[in-house]
Tab-separated table of C-alpha atoms and ligand atoms in Angstrom:
chain	number	residue	atom	x	y	z
J	1120	MET	CA	-19.643	2.108	17.925
J	1121	ASN	CA	-16.253	3.360	16.711
J	1122	SER	CA	-13.787	1.173	14.849
J	1123	PHE	CA	-11.629	0.835	17.778
J	1124	SER	CA	-14.514	-0.786	20.016
J	1125	ARG	CA	-15.834	-2.747	17.020
J	1126	LEU	CA	-12.176	-4.459	16.828
J	1127	ALA	CA	-11.864	-4.915	20.604
J	1128	VAL	CA	-15.340	-6.474	20.838
J	1129	PHE	CA	-14.573	-8.803	17.994
J	1130	VAL	CA	-11.372	-9.574	19.539
J	1131	SER	CA	-12.496	-10.279	23.088
J	1132	LEU	CA	-14.400	-13.088	21.576
J	1133	ALA	CA	-11.266	-14.825	21.515
J	1134	SER	CA	-11.366	-15.941	25.210
J	1135	LEU	CA	-14.184	-18.405	24.358
J	1136	PHE	CA	-12.052	-20.429	21.998
J	1137	PRO	CA	-9.096	-22.594	23.058
J	1138	LEU	CA	-5.571	-21.475	22.225
J	1139	ASN	CA	-4.076	-23.503	19.317
J	1140	ALA	CA	-0.345	-23.042	19.272
J	1141	TYR	CA	1.543	-24.316	16.157
J	1142	ALA	CA	3.963	-27.212	17.021
J	1143	ALA	CA	7.488	-26.139	16.641
J	1144	ASP	CA	9.690	-27.979	14.304
J	1145	SER	CA	13.320	-26.809	13.342
J	1146	LYS	CA	14.360	-23.849	15.701
J	1147	GLY	CA	10.875	-22.674	15.443
J	1148	THR	CA	7.697	-21.890	13.189
J	1149	VAL	CA	6.215	-18.674	12.200
J	1150	GLU	CA	3.201	-18.357	10.162
J	1151	VAL	CA	3.027	-15.107	8.365
J	1152	VAL	CA	-0.212	-13.735	7.006
J	1153	HIS	CA	0.243	-11.307	3.935
J	1154	TRP	CA	-1.254	-10.670	0.652
J	1155	TRP	CA	1.606	-10.727	-1.647
J	1156	THR	CA	0.439	-13.101	-4.105
J	1157	SER	CA	1.055	-11.548	-7.430
J	1158	GLY	CA	3.944	-13.110	-9.646
J	1159	GLY	CA	6.356	-9.931	-8.898
J	1160	GLU	CA	5.244	-9.768	-5.300
J	1161	LYS	CA	5.740	-13.503	-4.595
J	1162	ALA	CA	9.196	-13.375	-5.823
J	1163	ALA	CA	9.730	-10.610	-3.404
J	1164	VAL	CA	8.352	-12.431	-0.320
J	1165	ASP	CA	10.145	-15.541	-1.273
J	1166	VAL	CA	13.442	-13.558	-0.473
J	1167	LEU	CA	12.389	-13.233	3.135
J	1168	LYS	CA	11.262	-16.764	3.418
J	1169	ALA	CA	14.537	-18.138	1.962
J	1170	GLN	CA	16.643	-16.098	4.428
J	1171	VAL	CA	14.609	-17.056	7.300
J	1172	GLU	CA	14.730	-20.643	6.555
J	1173	LYS	CA	18.523	-20.552	5.953
J	1174	ASP	CA	18.612	-19.172	9.566
J	1175	GLY	CA	17.036	-22.589	10.657
J	1176	PHE	CA	13.257	-21.410	11.224
J	1177	THR	CA	10.340	-22.676	9.303
J	1178	TRP	CA	8.283	-20.120	7.302
J	1179	LYS	CA	4.619	-21.001	7.351
J	1180	ASP	CA	3.099	-19.067	4.426
J	1181	GLY	CA	-0.226	-17.452	5.299
J	1182	ALA	CA	-0.762	-15.866	1.953
J	1183	VAL	CA	-4.354	-14.662	1.397
J	1184	ALA	CA	-4.947	-13.511	-2.173
J	1185	GLY	CA	-6.574	-10.222	-2.814
J	1186	GLY	CA	-4.891	-6.812	-3.565
J	1187	GLY	CA	-5.238	-4.158	-1.141
J	1188	GLY	CA	-5.463	-6.910	1.643
J	1189	ALA	CA	-9.325	-6.794	2.656
J	1190	THR	CA	-9.559	-10.524	2.273
J	1191	ALA	CA	-6.302	-10.998	4.438
J	1192	MET	CA	-7.824	-8.502	7.177
J	1193	THR	CA	-10.988	-10.711	7.290
J	1194	VAL	CA	-9.143	-13.901	7.749
J	1195	LEU	CA	-6.937	-12.334	10.376
J	1196	LYS	CA	-9.688	-11.161	12.439
J	1197	SER	CA	-11.420	-14.711	12.262
J	1198	ARG	CA	-8.051	-16.191	13.257
J	1199	ALA	CA	-7.992	-13.827	16.272
J	1200	VAL	CA	-11.380	-14.657	17.426
J	1201	ALA	CA	-10.578	-18.302	17.111
J	1202	GLY	CA	-7.619	-17.654	19.540
J	1203	ASN	CA	-5.304	-18.791	16.801
J	1204	PRO	CA	-3.585	-15.611	15.328
J	1205	PRO	CA	-0.567	-16.144	13.241
J	1206	GLY	CA	3.060	-15.155	14.409
J	1207	MET	CA	3.222	-12.311	12.190
J	1208	ALA	CA	0.775	-10.546	9.988
J	1209	GLN	CA	0.722	-7.676	7.451
J	1210	ILE	CA	-0.791	-4.727	9.228
J	1211	LYS	CA	-0.310	-1.199	8.242
J	1212	GLY	CA	-0.960	2.358	9.686
J	1213	PRO	CA	-3.325	3.319	12.353
J	1214	ASP	CA	-4.533	-0.370	12.351
J	1215	ILE	CA	-1.457	-1.198	14.124
J	1216	GLN	CA	-2.472	0.736	17.188
J	1217	GLU	CA	-5.865	-0.661	17.242
J	1218	TRP	CA	-4.636	-4.355	17.174
J	1219	ALA	CA	-2.081	-3.340	19.678
J	1220	SER	CA	-4.803	-1.952	21.887
J	1221	THR	CA	-6.554	-5.383	21.897
J	1222	GLY	CA	-3.475	-6.722	23.702
J	1223	LEU	CA	-2.824	-9.287	21.121
J	1224	LEU	CA	0.310	-7.933	19.818
J	1225	ASP	CA	3.508	-8.548	21.582
J	1226	THR	CA	5.172	-5.396	23.204
J	1227	ASP	CA	8.377	-7.413	24.228
J	1228	VAL	CA	9.418	-9.563	21.574
J	1229	LEU	CA	11.105	-7.118	19.456
J	1230	LYS	CA	12.919	-5.083	22.114
J	1231	SER	CA	16.213	-6.569	22.015
J	1232	VAL	CA	16.338	-6.721	18.048
J	1233	ALA	CA	15.379	-2.949	17.849
J	1234	GLN	CA	18.056	-2.001	20.369
J	1235	SER	CA	20.967	-4.227	18.922
J	1236	GLU	CA	20.101	-3.242	15.387
J	1237	LYS	CA	19.597	0.364	16.268
J	1238	TRP	CA	16.003	0.707	14.673
J	1239	ASP	CA	15.546	4.263	16.254
J	1240	GLY	CA	18.533	5.550	14.297
J	1241	LEU	CA	17.782	3.797	11.079
J	1242	LEU	CA	14.065	4.914	10.837
J	1243	ASP	CA	12.595	8.312	10.247
J	1244	LYS	CA	10.281	9.059	13.141
J	1245	LYS	CA	7.157	9.230	11.184
J	1246	ILE	CA	7.790	5.580	10.280
J	1247	SER	CA	8.877	4.351	13.702
J	1248	ASP	CA	5.874	5.981	15.519
J	1249	THR	CA	3.601	3.927	13.073
J	1250	VAL	CA	4.975	0.779	14.210
J	1251	LYS	CA	5.282	1.430	17.960
J	1252	TYR	CA	2.513	1.130	20.521
J	1253	GLU	CA	3.137	3.086	23.546
J	1254	GLY	CA	6.806	3.412	22.862
J	1255	ASP	CA	7.467	-0.266	22.033
J	1256	TYR	CA	7.945	-1.683	18.535
J	1257	VAL	CA	5.135	-4.033	17.768
J	1258	ALA	CA	5.717	-4.422	14.034
J	1259	VAL	CA	8.905	-4.358	11.593
J	1260	PRO	CA	8.433	-2.025	8.784
J	1261	VAL	CA	9.776	-3.653	5.511
J	1262	ASN	CA	9.572	-1.209	2.723
J	1263	ILE	CA	7.999	2.074	1.428
J	1264	HIS	CA	5.748	2.308	-1.519
J	1265	ARG	CA	4.693	5.426	-3.359
J	1266	VAL	CA	0.999	5.317	-4.477
J	1267	ASN	CA	0.555	8.485	-6.624
J	1268	TRP	CA	2.174	6.792	-9.803
J	1269	LEU	CA	1.138	6.653	-13.470
J	1270	TRP	CA	2.731	3.720	-15.513
J	1271	ILE	CA	3.175	3.943	-19.157
J	1272	ASN	CA	4.053	1.787	-22.046
J	1273	PRO	CA	6.056	4.268	-24.254
J	1274	ASP	CA	5.706	1.914	-27.196
J	1275	VAL	CA	1.851	2.133	-27.151
J	1276	PHE	CA	2.144	5.931	-26.564
J	1277	LYS	CA	4.214	6.193	-29.661
J	1278	LYS	CA	1.759	3.933	-31.887
J	1279	ALA	CA	-0.876	6.168	-30.556
J	1280	GLY	CA	1.049	9.362	-31.643
J	1281	ILE	CA	1.459	10.513	-28.070
J	1282	GLU	CA	5.006	12.229	-27.554
J	1283	ASN	CA	5.239	13.041	-23.811
J	1284	PRO	CA	4.018	11.614	-20.609
J	1285	PRO	CA	0.933	13.609	-19.299
J	1286	ALA	CA	1.913	16.127	-16.782
J	1287	THR	CA	-1.511	17.658	-16.363
J	1288	LEU	CA	-5.008	16.289	-15.958
J	1289	GLU	CA	-5.827	17.972	-19.558
J	1290	GLU	CA	-2.782	16.359	-21.063
J	1291	PHE	CA	-4.086	12.896	-19.366
J	1292	TYR	CA	-7.464	13.329	-21.178
J	1293	ALA	CA	-5.697	14.278	-24.315
J	1294	ALA	CA	-3.556	11.086	-24.209
J	1295	GLY	CA	-6.630	8.980	-23.200
J	1296	ASP	CA	-8.441	10.334	-26.316
J	1297	LYS	CA	-5.493	9.262	-28.588
J	1298	LEU	CA	-5.140	5.917	-27.127
J	1299	LYS	CA	-9.058	5.241	-27.505
J	1300	ALA	CA	-8.767	6.401	-31.094
J	1301	ALA	CA	-5.645	4.069	-31.751
J	1302	GLY	CA	-7.782	1.166	-30.524
J	1303	PHE	CA	-5.896	0.700	-27.086
J	1304	ILE	CA	-7.309	0.483	-23.590
J	1305	PRO	CA	-6.313	4.059	-22.433
J	1306	LEU	CA	-6.243	3.245	-18.750
J	1307	ALA	CA	-5.845	-0.245	-17.352
J	1308	HIS	CA	-7.976	-0.439	-14.281
J	1309	GLY	CA	-9.531	-3.176	-12.129
J	1310	GLY	CA	-12.751	-2.043	-10.763
J	1311	GLN	CA	-12.175	-3.133	-7.097
J	1312	PRO	CA	-13.113	-0.711	-4.458
J	1313	TRP	CA	-9.402	-0.388	-3.288
J	1314	GLN	CA	-8.234	0.443	-6.766
J	1315	ASP	CA	-11.157	2.825	-7.254
J	1316	SER	CA	-10.082	4.611	-4.417
J	1317	THR	CA	-6.373	4.403	-5.282
J	1318	VAL	CA	-7.438	6.550	-8.349
J	1319	PHE	CA	-9.708	8.608	-6.391
J	1320	GLU	CA	-6.942	9.800	-3.973
J	1321	ALA	CA	-4.472	10.614	-6.885
J	1322	VAL	CA	-7.201	12.891	-8.382
J	1323	VAL	CA	-7.922	14.473	-4.994
J	1324	LEU	CA	-4.224	15.148	-4.403
J	1325	SER	CA	-3.973	16.623	-8.246
J	1326	VAL	CA	-7.018	18.869	-7.850
J	1327	MET	CA	-7.046	19.833	-4.230
J	1328	GLY	CA	-3.203	19.955	-3.712
J	1329	VAL	CA	-1.499	18.683	-0.680
J	1330	ASP	CA	-3.384	20.746	1.791
J	1331	GLY	CA	-6.625	19.795	0.539
J	1332	TYR	CA	-5.690	15.975	0.514
J	1333	LYS	CA	-4.554	16.341	4.041
J	1334	LYS	CA	-7.714	18.195	5.305
J	1335	ALA	CA	-10.068	15.687	3.363
J	1336	LEU	CA	-8.550	12.275	3.514
J	1337	VAL	CA	-6.286	12.643	6.652
J	1338	GLU	CA	-7.823	15.071	8.953
J	1339	LEU	CA	-11.349	14.195	7.716
J	1340	ASP	CA	-12.428	17.831	7.854
J	1341	ASN	CA	-16.162	17.570	6.956
J	1342	ASP	CA	-16.275	21.349	5.233
J	1343	THR	CA	-13.383	20.076	2.972
J	1344	LEU	CA	-14.937	16.651	2.209
J	1345	THR	CA	-18.259	18.254	1.075
J	1346	GLY	CA	-16.886	21.494	-0.101
J	1347	PRO	CA	-16.530	22.879	-3.692
J	1348	GLN	CA	-13.001	21.335	-4.197
J	1349	MET	CA	-13.967	18.072	-3.435
J	1350	VAL	CA	-16.954	18.306	-5.953
J	1351	LYS	CA	-14.333	19.502	-8.640
J	1352	ALA	CA	-12.212	16.473	-7.670
J	1353	LEU	CA	-15.141	14.180	-8.025
J	1354	THR	CA	-15.970	15.673	-11.336
J	1355	GLU	CA	-12.641	14.892	-12.668
J	1356	LEU	CA	-12.810	11.534	-11.311
J	1357	LYS	CA	-15.702	10.826	-13.287
J	1358	LYS	CA	-13.784	12.061	-16.474
J	1359	VAL	CA	-10.707	9.862	-15.566
J	1360	ALA	CA	-13.148	6.799	-15.153
J	1361	THR	CA	-14.254	7.172	-18.954
J	1362	TYR	CA	-10.932	6.077	-20.008
J	1363	MET	CA	-10.964	2.899	-17.649
J	1364	ASP	CA	-10.732	-0.684	-19.254
J	1365	PRO	CA	-14.527	-1.537	-20.193
J	1366	ASP	CA	-13.350	-5.058	-19.057
J	1367	GLY	CA	-11.829	-4.295	-15.728
J	1368	LYS	CA	-15.004	-4.815	-13.364
J	1369	GLY	CA	-13.629	-6.865	-10.683
J	1370	GLN	CA	-10.199	-7.480	-12.029
J	1371	ASP	CA	-6.911	-7.887	-10.126
J	1372	TRP	CA	-4.641	-5.170	-10.441
J	1373	ASN	CA	-1.843	-7.459	-11.683
J	1374	LEU	CA	-3.975	-8.647	-14.596
J	1375	GLU	CA	-4.365	-5.064	-15.573
J	1376	ALA	CA	-0.878	-4.331	-15.094
J	1377	ALA	CA	-0.393	-7.222	-17.423
J	1378	LYS	CA	-2.262	-5.421	-19.935
J	1379	VAL	CA	-0.023	-2.471	-20.175
J	1380	ILE	CA	3.097	-4.778	-19.928
J	1381	ASN	CA	1.997	-6.732	-23.125
J	1382	GLY	CA	0.855	-3.674	-25.070
J	1383	LYS	CA	-2.986	-3.839	-24.820
J	1384	ALA	CA	-3.126	-0.762	-22.595
J	1385	GLY	CA	-1.446	2.633	-22.584
J	1386	MET	CA	-1.530	3.563	-18.768
J	1387	GLN	CA	-1.994	2.344	-15.285
J	1388	ILE	CA	-2.637	4.426	-12.066
J	1389	MET	CA	-1.115	2.263	-9.308
J	1390	GLY	CA	1.253	2.195	-6.534
J	1391	ASP	CA	4.789	1.150	-7.127
J	1392	TRP	CA	3.942	-2.552	-6.323
J	1393	ALA	CA	2.997	-2.468	-10.057
J	1394	LYS	CA	6.635	-2.335	-10.864
J	1395	SER	CA	7.037	-5.944	-9.376
J	1396	GLU	CA	5.044	-7.018	-12.359
J	1397	TRP	CA	7.298	-5.165	-14.631
J	1398	THR	CA	10.411	-6.474	-13.077
J	1399	ALA	CA	9.033	-10.098	-13.081
J	1400	ALA	CA	8.309	-9.808	-16.794
J	1401	LYS	CA	12.085	-8.726	-17.241
J	1402	LYS	CA	11.169	-5.247	-18.460
J	1403	VAL	CA	13.617	-2.197	-17.746
J	1404	ALA	CA	12.483	1.146	-16.004
J	1405	GLY	CA	12.982	4.173	-18.417
J	1406	LYS	CA	13.348	1.731	-21.426
J	1407	ASP	CA	10.456	-0.558	-21.710
J	1408	TYR	CA	8.242	1.452	-19.403
J	1409	GLN	CA	7.822	4.858	-17.791
J	1410	CYS	CA	7.120	5.782	-14.247
J	1411	VAL	CA	5.800	9.533	-13.572
J	1412	ALA	CA	3.938	11.172	-10.957
J	1413	PHE	CA	0.189	11.155	-11.387
J	1414	PRO	CA	-0.415	14.216	-13.339
J	1415	GLY	CA	-0.349	17.284	-11.036
J	1416	THR	CA	1.123	15.428	-8.097
J	1417	ASP	CA	4.698	15.429	-8.590
J	1418	LYS	CA	5.484	17.617	-5.459
J	1419	ALA	CA	3.661	15.109	-3.238
J	1420	PHE	CA	4.352	11.530	-2.176
J	1421	THR	CA	1.432	9.333	-0.899
J	1422	TYR	CA	3.170	6.843	1.092
J	1423	ASN	CA	2.341	3.176	2.087
J	1424	ILE	CA	4.642	1.479	4.526
J	1425	ASP	CA	4.272	-2.325	4.575
J	1426	SER	CA	4.918	-3.860	7.819
J	1427	LEU	CA	4.545	-7.181	9.755
J	1428	ALA	CA	3.097	-7.031	13.125
J	1429	VAL	CA	4.029	-9.652	15.799
J	1430	PHE	CA	1.119	-11.527	17.576
J	1431	LYS	CA	1.761	-13.021	21.134
J	1432	GLN	CA	2.724	-16.602	20.924
J	1433	LYS	CA	3.196	-19.340	23.604
J	1434	ASP	CA	6.042	-21.095	21.927
J	1435	PRO	CA	9.527	-19.651	22.586
J	1436	GLY	CA	10.799	-20.998	19.123
J	1437	THR	CA	8.193	-19.041	17.502
J	1438	ALA	CA	9.230	-15.665	19.269
J	1439	ALA	CA	13.013	-16.558	18.255
J	1440	GLY	CA	11.515	-17.007	14.710
J	1441	GLN	CA	9.776	-13.716	14.852
J	1442	GLN	CA	12.995	-11.938	16.040
J	1443	ASP	CA	15.063	-13.472	13.110
J	1444	ILE	CA	12.395	-12.304	10.751
J	1445	ALA	CA	12.421	-8.796	12.219
J	1446	LYS	CA	16.457	-8.730	12.172
J	1447	VAL	CA	16.562	-9.968	8.678
J	1448	ALA	CA	13.803	-7.512	7.493
J	1449	LEU	CA	15.477	-4.547	8.296
J	1450	GLY	CA	18.953	-5.600	7.213
J	1451	GLU	CA	20.809	-4.039	4.317
J	1452	ASP	CA	20.758	-6.990	2.017
J	1453	PHE	CA	17.133	-7.860	2.446
J	1454	GLN	CA	16.118	-4.160	2.303
J	1455	LYS	CA	17.711	-3.977	-1.106
J	1456	VAL	CA	16.544	-7.157	-2.817
J	1457	PHE	CA	13.129	-7.132	-1.288
J	1458	SER	CA	12.514	-3.543	-2.724
J	1459	ILE	CA	13.962	-4.267	-6.160
J	1460	ASN	CA	11.458	-7.181	-6.569
J	1461	LYS	CA	8.716	-5.491	-4.913
J	1462	GLY	CA	8.918	-2.186	-6.729
J	1463	SER	CA	9.433	-0.248	-3.351
J	1464	ILE	CA	12.170	1.508	-1.718
J	1465	PRO	CA	13.914	0.822	1.607
J	1466	VAL	CA	12.556	2.128	4.799
J	1467	ARG	CA	16.010	2.778	6.135
J	1468	ASN	CA	17.242	6.331	6.137
J	1469	ASP	CA	20.743	5.447	5.160
J	1470	MET	CA	19.612	3.475	2.171
J	1471	LEU	CA	17.353	6.348	1.000
J	1472	ASN	CA	20.125	8.727	1.094
J	1473	ASP	CA	22.458	6.392	-1.057
J	1474	MET	CA	20.281	4.777	-3.689
J	1475	GLY	CA	22.652	4.627	-6.568
J	1476	LYS	CA	25.137	2.626	-4.210
J	1477	TYR	CA	22.589	-0.268	-4.225
J	1478	GLY	CA	21.736	-0.361	-8.026
J	1479	PHE	CA	18.094	0.798	-7.816
J	1480	ASP	CA	16.601	1.801	-10.920
J	1481	ALA	CA	15.422	5.173	-12.247
J	1482	CYS	CA	11.668	4.918	-10.841
J	1483	ALA	CA	13.019	3.915	-7.254
J	1484	GLN	CA	15.852	6.636	-7.486
J	1485	THR	CA	13.125	9.189	-8.300
J	1486	ALA	CA	10.814	7.884	-5.358
J	1487	ALA	CA	13.770	8.151	-2.759
J	1488	LYS	CA	14.558	11.523	-3.844
J	1489	ASP	CA	10.995	12.768	-3.553
J	1490	PHE	CA	10.281	10.842	-0.478
J	1491	LEU	CA	13.177	12.854	1.359
J	1492	ALA	CA	12.203	16.173	-0.421
J	1493	ASP	CA	8.611	15.745	0.287
J	1494	ALA	CA	9.224	14.972	4.048
J	1495	ASN	CA	10.578	18.293	4.382
J	1496	SER	CA	8.259	20.238	2.166
J	1497	GLY	CA	4.852	18.541	3.789
J	1498	GLY	CA	4.298	16.698	0.577
J	1499	LEU	CA	4.613	13.337	2.282
J	1500	GLN	CA	1.047	12.169	2.916
J	1501	PRO	CA	-0.261	8.892	4.200
J	1502	SER	CA	-2.279	7.079	1.515
J	1503	MET	CA	-6.049	6.677	2.520
J	1504	ALA	CA	-6.616	3.746	-0.002
J	1505	HIS	CA	-3.790	1.768	1.660
J	1506	ASN	CA	-4.639	1.921	5.387
J	1507	MET	CA	-2.058	4.605	6.226
J	1508	ALA	CA	-4.350	7.705	6.807
J	1509	THR	CA	-7.425	6.245	8.636
J	1510	THR	CA	-8.710	3.140	10.493
J	1511	LEU	CA	-10.358	0.352	8.289
J	1512	ALA	CA	-13.670	1.622	9.096
J	1513	VAL	CA	-13.302	5.155	7.708
J	1514	GLN	CA	-11.454	3.800	4.806
J	1515	GLY	CA	-14.455	1.506	4.096
J	1516	ALA	CA	-16.885	4.219	4.132
J	1517	PHE	CA	-14.480	6.129	1.514
J	1518	PHE	CA	-14.358	2.724	-0.501
J	1519	ASP	CA	-18.181	2.554	-0.606
J	1520	VAL	CA	-18.996	5.980	-1.849
J	1521	VAL	CA	-16.292	6.377	-4.176
J	1522	THR	CA	-17.056	2.958	-5.920
J	1523	ASN	CA	-20.732	3.434	-6.093
J	1524	PHE	CA	-19.860	7.259	-7.610
J	1525	ILE	CA	-17.775	5.654	-10.253
J	1526	ASN	CA	-20.247	2.714	-11.089
J	1527	ASP	CA	-23.472	4.969	-11.118
J	1528	PRO	CA	-24.022	6.625	-14.615
J	1529	ASN	CA	-26.187	9.127	-12.785
J	1530	ALA	CA	-24.178	9.819	-9.944
J	1531	ASP	CA	-23.822	13.661	-9.194
J	1532	PRO	CA	-20.780	14.831	-7.692
J	1533	ALA	CA	-22.234	17.574	-5.366
J	1534	ASP	CA	-24.710	15.022	-3.956
J	1535	THR	CA	-21.683	12.470	-3.758
J	1536	ALA	CA	-19.474	14.912	-1.791
J	1537	LYS	CA	-22.418	15.250	0.920
J	1538	LYS	CA	-22.661	11.635	1.093
J	1539	LEU	CA	-18.892	11.344	1.466
J	1540	GLY	CA	-18.957	13.746	4.543
J	1541	ALA	CA	-22.027	11.853	6.092
J	1542	ALA	CA	-20.473	8.233	5.576
J	1543	VAL	CA	-17.074	9.351	7.068
J	1544	LYS	CA	-18.723	11.083	9.885
J	1545	SER	CA	-20.629	7.925	10.976
J	1546	ALA	CA	-17.459	5.654	10.487
J	1547	LYS	CA	-15.230	7.690	12.875
Z	2344	GAL	C1	-0.948	-2.633	-0.725
Z	2344	GAL	C2	0.265	-3.245	-0.195
Z	2344	GAL	C3	1.145	-3.327	-1.213
Z	2344	GAL	C4	0.593	-4.335	-2.186
Z	2344	GAL	C5	-0.855	-3.743	-2.643
Z	2344	GAL	C6	-1.502	-4.634	-3.748
Z	2344	GAL	O1	-2.031	-2.403	0.378
Z	2344	GAL	O2	0.730	-2.359	0.734
Z	2344	GAL	O3	2.358	-4.023	-0.715
Z	2344	GAL	O4	0.657	-5.526	-1.931
Z	2344	GAL	O5	-1.565	-3.414	-1.552
Z	2344	GAL	O6	-2.034	-5.980	-3.064
């Protein structure tokens, strides 16, 4: 059964359970399910909550801890089965289409806001297509994250005698060796499947280039998934893994980020939500920390667009609240303050083209410049590890094979490439 029918069967069970609408107080209550629970990310989401409450609505926080959102998605599915979906939920990429096809997302509620706020003109078509179902907006995009970053503590680099940020995999290994020799953790990394695959996709991009990345992780081409370039990428991944934090098994990404921030580790491969932790710790980009594209990927941008999907609700107050959240979320003020706290860049084209005006730091300015350039060059590619390239079922197949590969001391890259092809095929 493909992932589409799996979700549909799951959700059709919903009819067996009574609908349980939330009582509206104030102008209306909207429960929002998301997984922004790290210190920095919580500060970002609090900006939205505060604005919505100022507008007279009640924000019911449905935060579900767990980076990458796997736990939040499980909770969301059981809520849907119980006939009790939240008003809004963080859903991304192709999954938005799957949820919409179950009939649970509201195709009407965002119509008037999208029109009056001119969303079609504000958003790149690639982005608006992701959040529309059969031509209607069913989610509001809130920001753009770049995933292929390397975060560096320059002070630690200096102590280890490393002069420049690594620009190639060879330089990355050389830096890792020096960090190890100087007694630092070379690479802060939490060994959770989504974090393993965040590193995997960065290495695939570095070794196989944009075309190889696209064929393997977006188009799921079997020959590319099992071919010699993938074997090479897996071989490099195994080497990158030798620099990972030995205490990182099962560790949350923000706890690993803290090790770089407080000078225990030298580097972290992570999307730019990692910057939210640096910002929360009052550290300054370009001075206290450096952000560079993962070695060998500076002409590419793996994107991850956070968006809040709207579920059908009976209560008119909730619908009004959903519209308010959507309106606030794409407004200029929120786009600025949220992304500054979250580490992302705005999703609005006008703002991406004028980042200096809004006081964004060096990392965000680079991200916006690269986003626009890579959109033209073809270097802009959806992140597999962050639900933008495939369905969750296919993503799960990648996660299993990649995490087993990293953890198995005897794993063979050639065998693993074959397994990857087979696992992806059966999950499609
Ligand atoms: C991503 C999400 C980001 C961030 C990250 C870590 O999937 O898009 O906003 O929360 O997970 O949890």
